[in-house]
XYZ file of N, CA, C and O in Angstrom:
432
model
N 0.847 -1.181 0.000
C 0.000 0.000 0.000
C 0.892 1.244 0.000
O 1.894 1.308 0.688
N 0.487 2.216 -0.759
C 1.278 3.432 -0.918
C 0.769 4.515 0.029
O -0.419 4.817 0.037
N 1.664 5.073 0.806
C 1.305 6.104 1.763
C 0.852 7.368 1.040
O 1.336 7.686 -0.037
N -0.055 8.099 1.635
C -0.528 9.353 1.070
C 0.407 10.480 1.489
O 0.816 10.553 2.642
N 0.746 11.341 0.535
C 1.570 12.520 0.821
C 1.007 13.691 0.057
O 0.417 13.518 -1.015
N 1.194 14.878 0.602
C 0.824 16.082 -0.133
C 1.816 17.183 0.141
O 2.414 17.247 1.205
N 2.007 18.012 -0.880
C 2.869 19.191 -0.778
C 2.072 20.371 -1.293
O 1.318 20.238 -2.252
N 2.264 21.521 -0.670
C 1.586 22.735 -1.105
C 2.633 23.770 -1.501
O 3.625 23.932 -0.790
N 2.400 24.428 -2.623
C 3.311 25.492 -3.064
C 2.513 26.556 -3.806
O 1.404 26.306 -4.264
N 3.103 27.738 -3.906
C 2.474 28.826 -4.658
C 2.695 28.582 -6.138
O 3.772 28.166 -6.559
N 1.652 28.821 -6.915
C 1.719 28.705 -8.373
C 1.142 30.003 -8.919
O -0.029 30.079 -9.264
N 1.975 31.039 -8.908
C 1.454 32.358 -9.292
C 0.380 32.771 -8.303
O 0.595 32.729 -7.094
N -0.804 33.103 -8.811
C -1.888 33.535 -7.928
C -2.675 32.372 -7.321
O -3.662 32.575 -6.639
N -2.237 31.161 -7.583
C -2.956 29.984 -7.093
C -2.089 29.200 -6.114
O -0.883 29.383 -6.044
N -2.745 28.326 -5.365
C -2.027 27.370 -4.526
C -2.088 26.029 -5.236
O -3.148 25.607 -5.690
N -0.954 25.365 -5.351
C -0.891 24.052 -5.965
C -0.657 23.014 -4.876
O 0.318 23.101 -4.134
N -1.578 22.076 -4.775
C -1.464 20.988 -3.805
C -1.206 19.709 -4.598
O -2.069 19.263 -5.358
N -0.007 19.171 -4.454
C 0.375 17.962 -5.177
C 0.098 16.750 -4.294
O 0.580 16.684 -3.160
N -0.694 15.820 -4.821
C -1.084 14.624 -4.077
C -0.332 13.419 -4.625
O -0.177 13.269 -5.831
N 0.118 12.533 -3.723
C 0.816 11.318 -4.122
C 0.335 10.151 -3.274
O -0.013 10.331 -2.111
N 0.338 8.980 -3.891
C -0.027 7.763 -3.170
C -1.500 7.443 -3.313
O -2.025 7.463 -4.423
N -2.145 7.145 -2.213
C -3.540 6.715 -2.221
C -4.414 7.687 -1.435
O -4.191 7.894 -0.248
N -5.396 8.263 -2.114
C -6.352 9.159 -1.453
C -7.570 8.324 -1.085
O -8.471 8.115 -1.884
N -7.541 7.819 0.142
C -8.625 6.983 0.640
C -9.134 7.549 1.959
O -8.756 8.650 2.366
N -9.998 6.803 2.602
C -10.620 7.271 3.836
C -9.583 7.683 4.889
O -9.789 8.633 5.625
N -8.460 6.990 4.936
C -7.425 7.298 5.925
C -6.707 8.608 5.625
O -6.140 9.225 6.521
N -6.717 9.039 4.366
C -5.965 10.224 3.960
C -6.820 11.487 3.877
O -6.274 12.586 3.797
N -8.126 11.354 3.915
C -8.980 12.522 3.668
C -8.827 13.612 4.724
O -8.870 14.791 4.388
N -8.624 13.250 5.980
C -8.482 14.265 7.030
C -7.262 15.151 6.763
O -7.320 16.367 6.950
N -6.176 14.558 6.306
C -4.969 15.325 6.009
C -5.220 16.300 4.855
O -4.820 17.461 4.900
N -5.924 15.831 3.812
C -6.232 16.701 2.687
C -7.187 17.815 3.114
O -6.968 18.984 2.786
N -8.225 17.477 3.857
C -9.175 18.495 4.331
C -8.466 19.572 5.129
O -8.705 20.765 4.947
N -7.589 19.164 6.025
C -6.850 20.102 6.864
C -5.992 21.027 6.013
O -5.955 22.248 6.233
N -5.287 20.473 5.031
C -4.433 21.281 4.161
C -5.268 22.281 3.369
O -4.887 23.454 3.234
N -6.407 21.852 2.857
C -7.254 22.741 2.055
C -7.860 23.857 2.898
O -8.002 24.985 2.430
N -8.200 23.562 4.131
C -8.799 24.573 5.009
C -7.816 25.683 5.354
O -8.215 26.806 5.631
N -6.525 25.398 5.328
C -5.503 26.408 5.656
C -5.237 27.373 4.505
O -4.680 28.438 4.711
N -5.620 26.986 3.294
C -5.316 27.815 2.127
C -6.299 28.970 2.000
O -7.493 28.810 2.237
N -5.769 30.135 1.605
C -6.616 31.318 1.437
C -6.593 31.842 0.005
O -7.193 32.867 -0.286
N -5.920 31.137 -0.887
C -5.789 31.576 -2.277
C -7.139 31.557 -2.991
O -8.018 30.753 -2.676
N -7.288 32.438 -3.984
C -8.527 32.482 -4.776
C -8.706 31.233 -5.616
O -9.825 30.822 -5.907
N -7.591 30.648 -6.047
C -7.632 29.434 -6.855
C -6.786 28.370 -6.157
O -5.646 28.628 -5.769
N -7.374 27.191 -5.996
C -6.653 26.056 -5.427
C -6.629 24.965 -6.487
O -7.676 24.573 -7.007
N -5.428 24.514 -6.829
C -5.274 23.448 -7.813
C -4.794 22.183 -7.112
O -3.845 22.227 -6.334
N -5.484 21.081 -7.369
C -5.060 19.782 -6.859
C -4.424 19.017 -8.010
O -5.088 18.741 -9.009
N -3.152 18.698 -7.862
C -2.441 17.929 -8.879
C -2.610 16.453 -8.539
O -2.037 15.958 -7.569
N -3.405 15.759 -9.342
C -3.747 14.366 -9.079
C -2.812 13.387 -9.785
O -2.977 12.172 -9.653
N -1.831 13.890 -10.523
C -0.988 13.012 -11.341
C -0.187 12.003 -10.530
O 0.163 10.940 -11.037
N 0.106 12.301 -9.263
C 0.874 11.376 -8.435
C 0.029 10.383 -7.659
O 0.560 9.525 -6.956
N -1.299 10.474 -7.802
C -2.169 9.524 -7.107
C -2.187 8.194 -7.846
O -2.308 8.152 -9.070
N -2.097 7.125 -7.079
C -2.193 5.781 -7.648
C -3.609 5.255 -7.511
O -4.036 4.378 -8.257
N -4.349 5.787 -6.528
C -5.671 5.267 -6.200
C -6.473 6.363 -5.510
O -5.926 7.177 -4.769
N -7.773 6.384 -5.754
C -8.681 7.273 -5.032
C -10.004 6.536 -4.870
O -10.522 5.969 -5.832
N -10.540 6.544 -3.665
C -11.836 5.903 -3.445
C -12.929 6.952 -3.269
O -12.698 8.151 -3.453
N -14.120 6.497 -2.904
C -15.264 7.410 -2.788
C -15.060 8.449 -1.685
O -15.563 9.563 -1.785
N -14.308 8.121 -0.650
C -14.033 9.100 0.413
C -13.174 10.240 -0.131
O -13.396 11.409 0.190
N -12.213 9.914 -0.975
C -11.387 10.938 -1.611
C -12.217 11.815 -2.529
O -12.082 13.045 -2.524
N -13.079 11.185 -3.312
C -13.969 11.938 -4.201
C -14.861 12.872 -3.399
O -15.008 14.044 -3.737
N -15.425 12.372 -2.333
C -16.316 13.185 -1.489
C -15.564 14.394 -0.923
O -16.086 15.512 -0.919
N -14.338 14.200 -0.471
C -13.526 15.291 0.066
C -13.292 16.362 -0.996
O -13.402 17.561 -0.720
N -13.010 15.942 -2.218
C -12.781 16.894 -3.311
C -14.062 17.651 -3.647
O -14.043 18.877 -3.829
N -15.191 16.958 -3.681
C -16.465 17.628 -3.992
C -16.865 18.617 -2.902
O -17.341 19.715 -3.192
N -16.653 18.259 -1.656
C -16.951 19.167 -0.538
C -16.049 20.397 -0.614
O -16.495 21.527 -0.410
N -14.767 20.189 -0.914
C -13.833 21.317 -1.041
C -14.269 22.234 -2.174
O -14.237 23.457 -2.045
N -14.688 21.649 -3.289
C -15.151 22.450 -4.422
C -16.341 23.311 -4.025
O -16.409 24.496 -4.330
N -17.294 22.720 -3.327
C -18.487 23.464 -2.911
C -18.135 24.576 -1.932
O -18.641 25.687 -2.024
N -17.244 24.275 -0.988
C -16.844 25.287 0.002
C -16.130 26.448 -0.678
O -16.415 27.617 -0.413
N -15.201 26.140 -1.560
C -14.477 27.196 -2.268
C -15.427 28.012 -3.140
O -15.330 29.242 -3.188
N -16.352 27.341 -3.791
C -17.331 28.033 -4.632
C -18.188 28.984 -3.792
O -18.449 30.115 -4.203
N -18.595 28.534 -2.614
C -19.387 29.384 -1.710
C -18.614 30.636 -1.311
O -19.199 31.675 -1.029
N -17.286 30.527 -1.290
C -16.417 31.651 -0.922
C -15.937 32.413 -2.159
O -15.006 33.211 -2.074
N -16.564 32.120 -3.296
C -16.203 32.745 -4.583
C -14.739 32.487 -4.941
O -14.039 33.354 -5.448
N -14.309 31.260 -4.658
C -12.975 30.789 -5.008
C -13.146 29.582 -5.926
O -14.247 29.087 -6.099
N -12.038 29.132 -6.536
C -12.130 28.026 -7.484
C -11.233 26.862 -7.093
O -10.130 27.059 -6.592
N -11.734 25.672 -7.391
C -10.929 24.459 -7.284
C -10.711 23.939 -8.701
O -11.668 23.780 -9.462
N -9.459 23.717 -9.048
C -9.090 23.186 -10.356
C -8.315 21.893 -10.119
O -7.470 21.828 -9.225
N -8.602 20.876 -10.917
C -7.930 19.592 -10.768
C -7.041 19.319 -11.973
O -7.478 19.464 -13.113
N -5.790 18.932 -11.705
C -4.901 18.481 -12.767
C -5.167 16.984 -12.917
O -5.030 16.229 -11.953
N -5.579 16.586 -14.120
C -5.986 15.199 -14.367
C -4.952 14.192 -13.879
O -3.758 14.361 -14.094
N -5.487 13.129 -13.268
C -4.636 12.051 -12.777
C -4.594 10.885 -13.738
O -5.042 10.977 -14.889
N -4.090 9.768 -13.263
C -3.998 8.556 -14.072
C -5.401 8.044 -14.404
O -6.404 8.491 -13.836
N -5.453 7.090 -15.288
C -6.740 6.583 -15.755
C -7.599 6.035 -14.617
O -8.806 6.267 -14.574
N -6.989 5.335 -13.664
C -7.749 4.763 -12.551
C -8.407 5.857 -11.708
O -9.555 5.723 -11.271
N -7.698 6.958 -11.489
C -8.239 8.072 -10.705
C -9.318 8.803 -11.515
O -10.399 9.099 -11.006
N -9.042 9.070 -12.778
C -10.024 9.763 -13.612
C -11.306 8.957 -13.751
O -12.392 9.505 -13.839
N -11.181 7.634 -13.738
C -12.355 6.762 -13.867
C -13.341 7.016 -12.719
O -14.551 6.969 -12.933
N -12.852 7.266 -11.522
C -13.738 7.544 -10.380
C -14.598 8.776 -10.672
O -15.801 8.780 -10.407
N -13.992 9.808 -11.249
C -14.749 11.013 -11.598
C -15.760 10.730 -12.711
O -16.878 11.215 -12.685
N -15.326 9.928 -13.690
C -16.186 9.663 -14.840
C -17.402 8.821 -14.479
O -18.519 9.145 -14.872
N -17.205 7.736 -13.711
C -18.342 6.855 -13.412
C -19.345 7.505 -12.463
O -20.503 7.125 -12.455
N -18.891 8.491 -11.712
C -19.810 9.209 -10.813
C -20.354 10.479 -11.462
O -21.087 11.235 -10.828
N -19.957 10.721 -12.705
C -20.350 11.913 -13.465
C -19.909 13.205 -12.771
O -20.479 14.268 -12.983
N -18.887 13.114 -11.946
C -18.353 14.288 -11.248
C -17.610 15.209 -12.202
O -17.376 16.372 -11.868
N -17.224 14.700 -13.364
C -16.523 15.533 -14.338
C -17.393 16.714 -14.756
O -16.883 17.750 -15.164
N -18.711 16.569 -14.616
C -19.635 17.646 -14.976
C -19.620 18.783 -13.954
O -20.020 19.898 -14.259
N -19.169 18.481 -12.737
C -19.200 19.468 -11.653
C -17.821 20.033 -11.320
O -17.709 20.949 -10.506
N -16.793 19.459 -11.906
C -15.429 19.841 -11.567
C -14.699 20.394 -12.774
O -15.018 20.060 -13.907
N -13.698 21.226 -12.502
C -12.887 21.832 -13.562
C -11.550 21.107 -13.634
O -10.822 21.045 -12.638
N -11.235 20.567 -14.815
C -9.995 19.821 -15.013
C -9.081 20.529 -16.003
O -9.560 21.143 -16.955
N -7.780 20.419 -15.768
C -6.763 20.878 -16.721
C -5.742 19.740 -16.868
O -5.715 18.814 -16.061
N -4.914 19.830 -17.915
C -3.943 18.771 -18.172
C -2.628 18.936 -17.423
O -1.903 17.963 -17.237
N -2.301 20.166 -17.026
C -1.020 20.414 -16.351
C -1.159 21.635 -15.439
O -1.992 22.506 -15.690
N -0.353 21.710 -14.380
C -0.446 22.846 -13.456
C -0.290 24.194 -14.130
O -0.934 25.164 -13.736
N 0.536 24.265 -15.182
C 0.724 25.561 -15.846
C -0.531 26.016 -16.600
O -0.601 27.142 -17.033
N -1.519 25.143 -16.722
C -2.788 25.517 -17.363
C -3.807 26.078 -16.365
O -4.928 26.378 -16.749
N -3.430 26.179 -15.108
C -4.303 26.748 -14.085
C -4.225 28.267 -14.220
O -3.159 28.850 -14.112
N -5.367 28.878 -14.488
C -5.400 30.333 -14.636
C -6.211 30.929 -13.503
O -7.160 30.359 -13.028
N -5.828 32.119 -13.117
C -6.510 32.835 -12.047
C -7.902 33.245 -12.481
O -8.213 33.500 -13.576
């Protein structure tokens, strides 16, 4: 099993949160905590380093999107591997989320 890790850095006017490993029920509290500390207008989650994401991870991302939207902020996702993207596709979450192909495509 691959441990979950995240790093946060400034990406111009946005915050880039790079996720690695497995975003599952055990990792969601760490992600929620990191997202709550950010005050940037745009928050980008780089999913390219994720090997796995379950429904708890998806739920955390959707809740973060709604919270940021309520605060007139944006959540942008950098597309992950096929297994991770499949979770978004089968739940039709792609209709509610904003995806880009690379962090440099995140615009303010």
